[in-house]
Amino acid sequence: TTKKQGEELSTFTLEYTVHFHTGIGCSLSVEYSFTPEAYIKAIEICEQANMEVIIIDSISHCWDELLDFHSKLVGNSFTNWAKVTPRQKSFVDKILQSSAHIIATMRTKQDYVLNQKDGKYVPEKVGLKAVQRDGVDYEFTLVFDIDIKHYVVSSKDRTSLFMGKPEFIINESTGRKILEWCNKGEAHAGAKESIRNLINNCKTVQELLILYQQNPIYQNEFRSVFEQKKAQLFTITNPQNFNPNEQFNYN
């Protein structure tokens, strides 16, 4: 996105241990690791440095790392996903709950298709699917699909700025539009929707408590939603001892 006066931007990639300076903001060198924990650590470092925009290039390596980890686990392949999914979820939640704006890139699986040109069929290289867990693109406010010629179309857009528009090349004007949308308060509404979805997706009271503690700015506004979800979880996990009048202690 376009930087406004005083806004700090950081770019990091875990693909290499040596980074180049981009000319805008800062670059971050992180220990060579593609684990979700390494990505989370890098985001936290940027947040502690008061970076307002973080660009992660790319998050595909994290999924590759988790697939490799899963392939090395012994035992039942299906049940072993219980050791993988929480790590992936923690990473995605960190992106969604970050105090900074986050832009993330993903590689796509490449293939060739035949397109007709001047009466002949010419093979063209295309990206078919993002290299990350299925559905991760739905977690983002805005998703651009970029082709080999750098033209983009929006495949998911909560801002309604680019959905259904002809393909174009991203430029400074694109960033300005996104920044203006963020500053109008509509982004806050999107963040509220994300928090509500995260609450509804909690599977345990402990998970709900962690979510509550990680989002102090929404604690008062969403107190009743947290309480309702807590009651639902208690009813499911311990129906005999559940007291609907008992207040849950979040402190």
PDB file of C-alpha atoms in Angstrom:
ATOM      1  CA  THR A   1       0.000   0.000   0.000  1.00  0.00           C
ATOM      2  CA  THR A   2       1.024   3.621  -0.295  1.00  0.00           C
ATOM      3  CA  LYS A   3       2.796   4.998   2.756  1.00  0.00           C
ATOM      4  CA  LYS A   4       1.490   8.134   4.385  1.00  0.00           C
ATOM      5  CA  GLN A   5       3.713  10.612   6.213  1.00  0.00           C
ATOM      6  CA  GLY A   6       5.375   8.987   9.224  1.00  0.00           C
ATOM      7  CA  GLU A   7       4.193   5.504   8.332  1.00  0.00           C
ATOM      8  CA  GLU A   8       6.781   2.746   8.707  1.00  0.00           C
ATOM      9  CA  LEU A   9       7.003  -0.232   6.372  1.00  0.00           C
ATOM     10  CA  SER A  10       8.925  -3.458   6.746  1.00  0.00           C
ATOM     11  CA  THR A  11       9.571  -6.243   4.255  1.00  0.00           C
ATOM     12  CA  PHE A  12      10.773  -9.686   5.215  1.00  0.00           C
ATOM     13  CA  THR A  13      11.256 -12.991   3.505  1.00  0.00           C
ATOM     14  CA  LEU A  14      12.429 -16.218   5.056  1.00  0.00           C
ATOM     15  CA  GLU A  15      13.731 -17.542   1.754  1.00  0.00           C
ATOM     16  CA  TYR A  16      17.222 -16.154   2.300  1.00  0.00           C
ATOM     17  CA  THR A  17      19.205 -15.144   5.351  1.00  0.00           C
ATOM     18  CA  VAL A  18      20.727 -12.118   3.592  1.00  0.00           C
ATOM     19  CA  HIS A  19      18.391  -9.304   2.643  1.00  0.00           C
ATOM     20  CA  PHE A  20      18.639  -6.353   0.337  1.00  0.00           C
ATOM     21  CA  HIS A  21      17.440  -2.888   1.269  1.00  0.00           C
ATOM     22  CA  THR A  22      14.320  -2.101  -0.747  1.00  0.00           C
ATOM     23  CA  GLY A  23      14.679   1.652  -0.676  1.00  0.00           C
ATOM     24  CA  ILE A  24      11.446   2.027   1.318  1.00  0.00           C
ATOM     25  CA  GLY A  25      11.095   1.262   4.982  1.00  0.00           C
ATOM     26  CA  CYS A  26      13.204  -1.555   6.404  1.00  0.00           C
ATOM     27  CA  SER A  27      14.150  -5.097   5.554  1.00  0.00           C
ATOM     28  CA  LEU A  28      14.438  -7.801   8.178  1.00  0.00           C
ATOM     29  CA  SER A  29      16.887 -10.677   8.375  1.00  0.00           C
ATOM     30  CA  VAL A  30      15.526 -13.720  10.165  1.00  0.00           C
ATOM     31  CA  GLU A  31      17.165 -17.009  11.058  1.00  0.00           C
ATOM     32  CA  TYR A  32      16.862 -19.455   8.143  1.00  0.00           C
ATOM     33  CA  SER A  33      13.620 -21.217   8.965  1.00  0.00           C
ATOM     34  CA  PHE A  34      10.261 -21.628   7.267  1.00  0.00           C
ATOM     35  CA  THR A  35       8.327 -22.746  10.351  1.00  0.00           C
ATOM     36  CA  PRO A  36       5.120 -20.936  11.375  1.00  0.00           C
ATOM     37  CA  GLU A  37       6.868 -20.010  14.604  1.00  0.00           C
ATOM     38  CA  ALA A  38       9.627 -18.210  12.670  1.00  0.00           C
ATOM     39  CA  TYR A  39       7.076 -16.230  10.688  1.00  0.00           C
ATOM     40  CA  ILE A  40       5.209 -15.315  13.875  1.00  0.00           C
ATOM     41  CA  LYS A  41       8.462 -14.186  15.488  1.00  0.00           C
ATOM     42  CA  ALA A  42       9.274 -12.007  12.475  1.00  0.00           C
ATOM     43  CA  ILE A  43       5.837 -10.360  12.587  1.00  0.00           C
ATOM     44  CA  GLU A  44       6.236  -9.681  16.313  1.00  0.00           C
ATOM     45  CA  ILE A  45       9.655  -8.088  15.732  1.00  0.00           C
ATOM     46  CA  CYS A  46       8.099  -5.757  13.153  1.00  0.00           C
ATOM     47  CA  GLU A  47       5.212  -4.906  15.476  1.00  0.00           C
ATOM     48  CA  GLN A  48       7.580  -4.139  18.351  1.00  0.00           C
ATOM     49  CA  ALA A  49       9.449  -1.777  16.019  1.00  0.00           C
ATOM     50  CA  ASN A  50       6.115   0.007  15.367  1.00  0.00           C
ATOM     51  CA  MET A  51       5.981  -0.968  11.715  1.00  0.00           C
ATOM     52  CA  GLU A  52       2.591  -0.081  10.281  1.00  0.00           C
ATOM     53  CA  VAL A  53       2.863  -2.142   7.086  1.00  0.00           C
ATOM     54  CA  ILE A  54       4.483  -5.581   6.813  1.00  0.00           C
ATOM     55  CA  ILE A  55       5.102  -7.359   3.505  1.00  0.00           C
ATOM     56  CA  ILE A  56       5.717 -11.111   3.789  1.00  0.00           C
ATOM     57  CA  ASP A  57       7.343 -12.706   0.743  1.00  0.00           C
ATOM     58  CA  SER A  58       6.162 -15.385   0.783  1.00  0.00           C
ATOM     59  CA  ILE A  59       3.870 -17.483   2.971  1.00  0.00           C
ATOM     60  CA  SER A  60       4.082 -20.471   0.613  1.00  0.00           C
ATOM     61  CA  HIS A  61       7.319 -21.611   2.235  1.00  0.00           C
ATOM     62  CA  CYS A  62       5.512 -21.988   5.557  1.00  0.00           C
ATOM     63  CA  TRP A  63       3.020 -24.440   4.066  1.00  0.00           C
ATOM     64  CA  ASP A  64       5.819 -26.368   2.331  1.00  0.00           C
ATOM     65  CA  GLU A  65       7.522 -26.678   5.719  1.00  0.00           C
ATOM     66  CA  LEU A  66       4.363 -27.994   7.370  1.00  0.00           C
ATOM     67  CA  LEU A  67       3.774 -30.534   4.593  1.00  0.00           C
ATOM     68  CA  ASP A  68       7.338 -31.755   5.002  1.00  0.00           C
ATOM     69  CA  PHE A  69       6.854 -31.959   8.782  1.00  0.00           C
ATOM     70  CA  HIS A  70       3.641 -33.958   8.312  1.00  0.00           C
ATOM     71  CA  SER A  71       5.284 -36.387   5.887  1.00  0.00           C
ATOM     72  CA  LYS A  72       7.916 -37.287   8.500  1.00  0.00           C
ATOM     73  CA  LEU A  73       5.458 -38.049  11.299  1.00  0.00           C
ATOM     74  CA  VAL A  74       4.957 -41.697  12.153  1.00  0.00           C
ATOM     75  CA  GLY A  75       1.532 -43.224  12.672  1.00  0.00           C
ATOM     76  CA  ASN A  76      -1.812 -42.445  11.094  1.00  0.00           C
ATOM     77  CA  SER A  77      -1.530 -39.769   8.408  1.00  0.00           C
ATOM     78  CA  PHE A  78      -5.041 -38.410   9.021  1.00  0.00           C
ATOM     79  CA  THR A  79      -4.753 -38.068  12.802  1.00  0.00           C
ATOM     80  CA  ASN A  80      -1.275 -36.567  12.419  1.00  0.00           C
ATOM     81  CA  TRP A  81      -2.897 -33.445  10.973  1.00  0.00           C
ATOM     82  CA  ALA A  82      -3.822 -32.600  14.569  1.00  0.00           C
ATOM     83  CA  LYS A  83      -0.118 -31.812  15.027  1.00  0.00           C
ATOM     84  CA  VAL A  84      -0.037 -29.585  11.959  1.00  0.00           C
ATOM     85  CA  THR A  85      -3.318 -27.662  11.861  1.00  0.00           C
ATOM     86  CA  PRO A  86      -2.844 -25.765  15.175  1.00  0.00           C
ATOM     87  CA  ARG A  87       0.533 -24.458  13.985  1.00  0.00           C
ATOM     88  CA  GLN A  88      -0.943 -23.274  10.690  1.00  0.00           C
ATOM     89  CA  LYS A  89      -3.883 -21.701  12.527  1.00  0.00           C
ATOM     90  CA  SER A  90      -1.564 -19.818  14.901  1.00  0.00           C
ATOM     91  CA  PHE A  91       0.284 -18.373  11.924  1.00  0.00           C
ATOM     92  CA  VAL A  92      -2.881 -17.283  10.108  1.00  0.00           C
ATOM     93  CA  ASP A  93      -4.356 -15.863  13.322  1.00  0.00           C
ATOM     94  CA  LYS A  94      -1.182 -13.835  13.863  1.00  0.00           C
ATOM     95  CA  ILE A  95      -1.603 -12.276  10.429  1.00  0.00           C
ATOM     96  CA  LEU A  96      -5.285 -11.514  11.045  1.00  0.00           C
ATOM     97  CA  GLN A  97      -4.729 -10.086  14.521  1.00  0.00           C
ATOM     98  CA  SER A  98      -1.603  -8.065  13.779  1.00  0.00           C
ATOM     99  CA  SER A  99      -1.578  -4.396  14.703  1.00  0.00           C
ATOM    100  CA  ALA A 100       0.006  -3.692  11.293  1.00  0.00           C
ATOM    101  CA  HIS A 101      -1.365  -3.895   7.786  1.00  0.00           C
ATOM    102  CA  ILE A 102      -0.007  -7.109   6.233  1.00  0.00           C
ATOM    103  CA  ILE A 103       0.579  -7.879   2.566  1.00  0.00           C
ATOM    104  CA  ALA A 104       1.518 -11.493   1.840  1.00  0.00           C
ATOM    105  CA  THR A 105       2.547 -13.160  -1.392  1.00  0.00           C
ATOM    106  CA  MET A 106       1.980 -16.781  -2.395  1.00  0.00           C
ATOM    107  CA  ARG A 107       3.545 -18.800  -5.186  1.00  0.00           C
ATOM    108  CA  THR A 108       1.225 -20.540  -7.614  1.00  0.00           C
ATOM    109  CA  LYS A 109       1.510 -23.969  -9.151  1.00  0.00           C
ATOM    110  CA  GLN A 110       2.531 -23.436 -12.763  1.00  0.00           C
ATOM    111  CA  ASP A 111       1.105 -25.082 -15.850  1.00  0.00           C
ATOM    112  CA  TYR A 112       0.671 -24.378 -19.548  1.00  0.00           C
ATOM    113  CA  VAL A 113      -2.568 -23.789 -21.435  1.00  0.00           C
ATOM    114  CA  LEU A 114      -3.146 -23.411 -25.163  1.00  0.00           C
ATOM    115  CA  ASN A 115      -4.480 -20.006 -26.205  1.00  0.00           C
ATOM    116  CA  GLN A 116      -5.439 -19.092 -29.744  1.00  0.00           C
ATOM    117  CA  LYS A 117      -3.374 -16.294 -31.266  1.00  0.00           C
ATOM    118  CA  ASP A 118      -3.372 -15.260 -34.947  1.00  0.00           C
ATOM    119  CA  GLY A 119      -5.176 -18.453 -35.848  1.00  0.00           C
ATOM    120  CA  LYS A 120      -2.671 -20.654 -34.039  1.00  0.00           C
ATOM    121  CA  TYR A 121      -2.651 -22.258 -30.627  1.00  0.00           C
ATOM    122  CA  VAL A 122       0.224 -20.937 -28.535  1.00  0.00           C
ATOM    123  CA  PRO A 123       1.221 -22.424 -25.147  1.00  0.00           C
ATOM    124  CA  GLU A 124       1.172 -19.877 -22.332  1.00  0.00           C
ATOM    125  CA  LYS A 125       2.442 -20.322 -18.793  1.00  0.00           C
ATOM    126  CA  VAL A 126      -0.199 -19.705 -16.136  1.00  0.00           C
ATOM    127  CA  GLY A 127      -0.530 -19.967 -12.370  1.00  0.00           C
ATOM    128  CA  LEU A 128      -3.372 -22.255 -11.402  1.00  0.00           C
ATOM    129  CA  LYS A 129      -3.462 -22.488  -7.616  1.00  0.00           C
ATOM    130  CA  ALA A 130      -1.769 -20.799  -4.672  1.00  0.00           C
ATOM    131  CA  VAL A 131       0.775 -22.869  -2.751  1.00  0.00           C
ATOM    132  CA  GLN A 132      -0.777 -22.695   0.711  1.00  0.00           C
ATOM    133  CA  ARG A 133      -3.490 -24.481   2.613  1.00  0.00           C
ATOM    134  CA  ASP A 134      -6.825 -24.579   0.776  1.00  0.00           C
ATOM    135  CA  GLY A 135      -9.019 -21.636   1.682  1.00  0.00           C
ATOM    136  CA  VAL A 136      -6.312 -19.430   3.186  1.00  0.00           C
ATOM    137  CA  ASP A 137      -7.031 -16.744   0.583  1.00  0.00           C
ATOM    138  CA  TYR A 138     -10.494 -16.261   2.127  1.00  0.00           C
ATOM    139  CA  GLU A 139      -8.837 -15.004   5.315  1.00  0.00           C
ATOM    140  CA  PHE A 140      -7.540 -11.888   3.546  1.00  0.00           C
ATOM    141  CA  THR A 141      -9.486  -8.705   2.891  1.00  0.00           C
ATOM    142  CA  LEU A 142      -8.222  -8.442  -0.675  1.00  0.00           C
ATOM    143  CA  VAL A 143      -6.657 -11.010  -3.015  1.00  0.00           C
ATOM    144  CA  PHE A 144      -4.977 -10.173  -6.323  1.00  0.00           C
ATOM    145  CA  ASP A 145      -4.162 -12.888  -8.859  1.00  0.00           C
ATOM    146  CA  ILE A 146      -1.077 -11.775 -10.799  1.00  0.00           C
ATOM    147  CA  ASP A 147      -0.160 -13.300 -14.164  1.00  0.00           C
ATOM    148  CA  ILE A 148       3.282 -13.684 -15.722  1.00  0.00           C
ATOM    149  CA  LYS A 149       2.882 -10.297 -17.451  1.00  0.00           C
ATOM    150  CA  HIS A 150       2.184  -8.581 -14.103  1.00  0.00           C
ATOM    151  CA  TYR A 151      -1.496  -7.963 -14.831  1.00  0.00           C
ATOM    152  CA  VAL A 152      -3.839  -8.550 -11.909  1.00  0.00           C
ATOM    153  CA  VAL A 153      -7.486  -9.302 -11.291  1.00  0.00           C
ATOM    154  CA  SER A 154      -9.174  -9.447  -7.917  1.00  0.00           C
ATOM    155  CA  SER A 155     -10.454 -12.903  -6.984  1.00  0.00           C
ATOM    156  CA  LYS A 156     -11.660 -11.839  -3.520  1.00  0.00           C
ATOM    157  CA  ASP A 157     -12.401  -8.273  -2.454  1.00  0.00           C
ATOM    158  CA  ARG A 158     -14.180  -7.097   0.701  1.00  0.00           C
ATOM    159  CA  THR A 159     -13.382  -3.491  -0.224  1.00  0.00           C
ATOM    160  CA  SER A 160     -15.417  -3.696  -3.478  1.00  0.00           C
ATOM    161  CA  LEU A 161     -12.767  -1.467  -5.067  1.00  0.00           C
ATOM    162  CA  PHE A 162     -11.492  -3.957  -7.629  1.00  0.00           C
ATOM    163  CA  MET A 163     -13.985  -6.805  -7.887  1.00  0.00           C
ATOM    164  CA  GLY A 164     -15.297  -7.279 -11.422  1.00  0.00           C
ATOM    165  CA  LYS A 165     -12.889  -4.684 -12.849  1.00  0.00           C
ATOM    166  CA  PRO A 166     -10.749  -5.382 -15.953  1.00  0.00           C
ATOM    167  CA  GLU A 167      -7.189  -6.616 -15.413  1.00  0.00           C
ATOM    168  CA  PHE A 168      -4.613  -3.933 -14.662  1.00  0.00           C
ATOM    169  CA  ILE A 169      -1.048  -3.434 -13.433  1.00  0.00           C
ATOM    170  CA  ILE A 170      -0.645  -2.473  -9.772  1.00  0.00           C
ATOM    171  CA  ASN A 171       0.749   1.026  -9.296  1.00  0.00           C
ATOM    172  CA  GLU A 172       0.895   3.771  -6.694  1.00  0.00           C
ATOM    173  CA  SER A 173      -2.732   4.676  -7.344  1.00  0.00           C
ATOM    174  CA  THR A 174      -3.743   1.154  -6.309  1.00  0.00           C
ATOM    175  CA  GLY A 175      -2.081   1.641  -2.947  1.00  0.00           C
ATOM    176  CA  ARG A 176      -3.735   5.019  -2.462  1.00  0.00           C
ATOM    177  CA  LYS A 177      -7.194   3.544  -3.049  1.00  0.00           C
ATOM    178  CA  ILE A 178      -6.595   0.776  -0.522  1.00  0.00           C
ATOM    179  CA  LEU A 179      -5.202   3.215   2.048  1.00  0.00           C
ATOM    180  CA  GLU A 180      -8.172   5.561   1.631  1.00  0.00           C
ATOM    181  CA  TRP A 181     -10.548   2.640   2.153  1.00  0.00           C
ATOM    182  CA  CYS A 182      -8.679   1.641   5.319  1.00  0.00           C
ATOM    183  CA  ASN A 183      -8.837   5.187   6.661  1.00  0.00           C
ATOM    184  CA  LYS A 184     -12.596   5.495   6.086  1.00  0.00           C
ATOM    185  CA  GLY A 185     -13.328   3.098   8.912  1.00  0.00           C
ATOM    186  CA  GLU A 186     -14.642   0.376   6.635  1.00  0.00           C
ATOM    187  CA  ALA A 187     -11.552  -1.660   7.460  1.00  0.00           C
ATOM    188  CA  HIS A 188     -12.549  -1.489  11.125  1.00  0.00           C
ATOM    189  CA  ALA A 189     -15.861  -3.082  10.216  1.00  0.00           C
ATOM    190  CA  GLY A 190     -13.962  -5.829   8.410  1.00  0.00           C
ATOM    191  CA  ALA A 191     -11.763  -6.348  11.463  1.00  0.00           C
ATOM    192  CA  LYS A 192     -14.874  -6.684  13.628  1.00  0.00           C
ATOM    193  CA  GLU A 193     -16.209  -9.319  11.267  1.00  0.00           C
ATOM    194  CA  SER A 194     -12.911 -11.199  11.491  1.00  0.00           C
ATOM    195  CA  ILE A 195     -12.939 -11.107  15.305  1.00  0.00           C
ATOM    196  CA  ARG A 196     -16.512 -12.380  15.378  1.00  0.00           C
ATOM    197  CA  ASN A 197     -15.564 -15.246  13.037  1.00  0.00           C
ATOM    198  CA  LEU A 198     -12.522 -16.108  15.156  1.00  0.00           C
ATOM    199  CA  ILE A 199     -14.708 -16.257  18.273  1.00  0.00           C
ATOM    200  CA  ASN A 200     -17.201 -18.533  16.550  1.00  0.00           C
ATOM    201  CA  ASN A 201     -14.397 -20.818  15.347  1.00  0.00           C
ATOM    202  CA  CYS A 202     -12.904 -21.383  18.817  1.00  0.00           C
ATOM    203  CA  LYS A 203     -13.037 -25.052  19.799  1.00  0.00           C
ATOM    204  CA  THR A 204     -12.033 -24.795  23.483  1.00  0.00           C
ATOM    205  CA  VAL A 205     -12.439 -22.337  26.347  1.00  0.00           C
ATOM    206  CA  GLN A 206      -8.651 -21.997  26.524  1.00  0.00           C
ATOM    207  CA  GLU A 207      -8.513 -21.035  22.866  1.00  0.00           C
ATOM    208  CA  LEU A 208     -11.283 -18.492  23.479  1.00  0.00           C
ATOM    209  CA  LEU A 209      -9.397 -17.037  26.449  1.00  0.00           C
ATOM    210  CA  ILE A 210      -6.215 -16.616  24.404  1.00  0.00           C
ATOM    211  CA  LEU A 211      -8.167 -14.848  21.661  1.00  0.00           C
ATOM    212  CA  TYR A 212      -9.723 -12.523  24.234  1.00  0.00           C
ATOM    213  CA  GLN A 213      -6.352 -11.661  25.791  1.00  0.00           C
ATOM    214  CA  GLN A 214      -4.776 -11.009  22.392  1.00  0.00           C
ATOM    215  CA  ASN A 215      -7.441  -8.465  21.413  1.00  0.00           C
ATOM    216  CA  PRO A 216      -7.768  -5.908  24.228  1.00  0.00           C
ATOM    217  CA  ILE A 217      -9.316  -3.253  21.967  1.00  0.00           C
ATOM    218  CA  TYR A 218     -12.330  -5.522  21.345  1.00  0.00           C
ATOM    219  CA  GLN A 219     -12.776  -6.901  24.862  1.00  0.00           C
ATOM    220  CA  ASN A 220     -15.534  -4.542  25.973  1.00  0.00           C
ATOM    221  CA  GLU A 221     -17.383  -4.407  22.669  1.00  0.00           C
ATOM    222  CA  PHE A 222     -17.393  -8.190  22.212  1.00  0.00           C
ATOM    223  CA  ARG A 223     -17.703  -9.200  25.869  1.00  0.00           C
ATOM    224  CA  SER A 224     -21.197 -10.614  25.397  1.00  0.00           C
ATOM    225  CA  VAL A 225     -20.120 -12.525  22.276  1.00  0.00           C
ATOM    226  CA  PHE A 226     -17.205 -14.044  24.185  1.00  0.00           C
ATOM    227  CA  GLU A 227     -19.545 -14.977  27.044  1.00  0.00           C
ATOM    228  CA  GLN A 228     -22.051 -16.627  24.711  1.00  0.00           C
ATOM    229  CA  LYS A 229     -19.318 -18.661  23.052  1.00  0.00           C
ATOM    230  CA  LYS A 230     -17.907 -19.598  26.454  1.00  0.00           C
ATOM    231  CA  ALA A 231     -21.317 -20.859  27.544  1.00  0.00           C
ATOM    232  CA  GLN A 232     -21.652 -22.877  24.363  1.00  0.00           C
ATOM    233  CA  LEU A 233     -18.227 -24.477  24.821  1.00  0.00           C
ATOM    234  CA  PHE A 234     -18.885 -25.292  28.487  1.00  0.00           C
ATOM    235  CA  THR A 235     -22.204 -26.888  27.566  1.00  0.00           C
ATOM    236  CA  ILE A 236     -20.502 -29.095  24.994  1.00  0.00           C
ATOM    237  CA  THR A 237     -17.480 -30.106  27.074  1.00  0.00           C
ATOM    238  CA  ASN A 238     -18.998 -30.325  30.553  1.00  0.00           C
ATOM    239  CA  PRO A 239     -22.823 -30.181  30.381  1.00  0.00           C
ATOM    240  CA  GLN A 240     -23.459 -31.644  33.873  1.00  0.00           C
ATOM    241  CA  ASN A 241     -21.394 -29.047  35.728  1.00  0.00           C
ATOM    242  CA  PHE A 242     -22.258 -26.035  33.596  1.00  0.00           C
ATOM    243  CA  ASN A 243     -23.721 -23.086  35.493  1.00  0.00           C
ATOM    244  CA  PRO A 244     -25.206 -20.501  33.088  1.00  0.00           C
ATOM    245  CA  ASN A 245     -24.987 -17.774  35.762  1.00  0.00           C
ATOM    246  CA  GLU A 246     -21.275 -18.226  36.404  1.00  0.00           C
ATOM    247  CA  GLN A 247     -19.128 -15.378  35.095  1.00  0.00           C
ATOM    248  CA  PHE A 248     -16.055 -16.388  33.158  1.00  0.00           C
ATOM    249  CA  ASN A 249     -12.878 -14.824  34.519  1.00  0.00           C
ATOM    250  CA  TYR A 250     -10.824 -13.483  31.611  1.00  0.00           C
ATOM    251  CA  ASN A 251      -8.205 -11.794  33.773  1.00  0.00           C
TER     252      ASN A 251
END
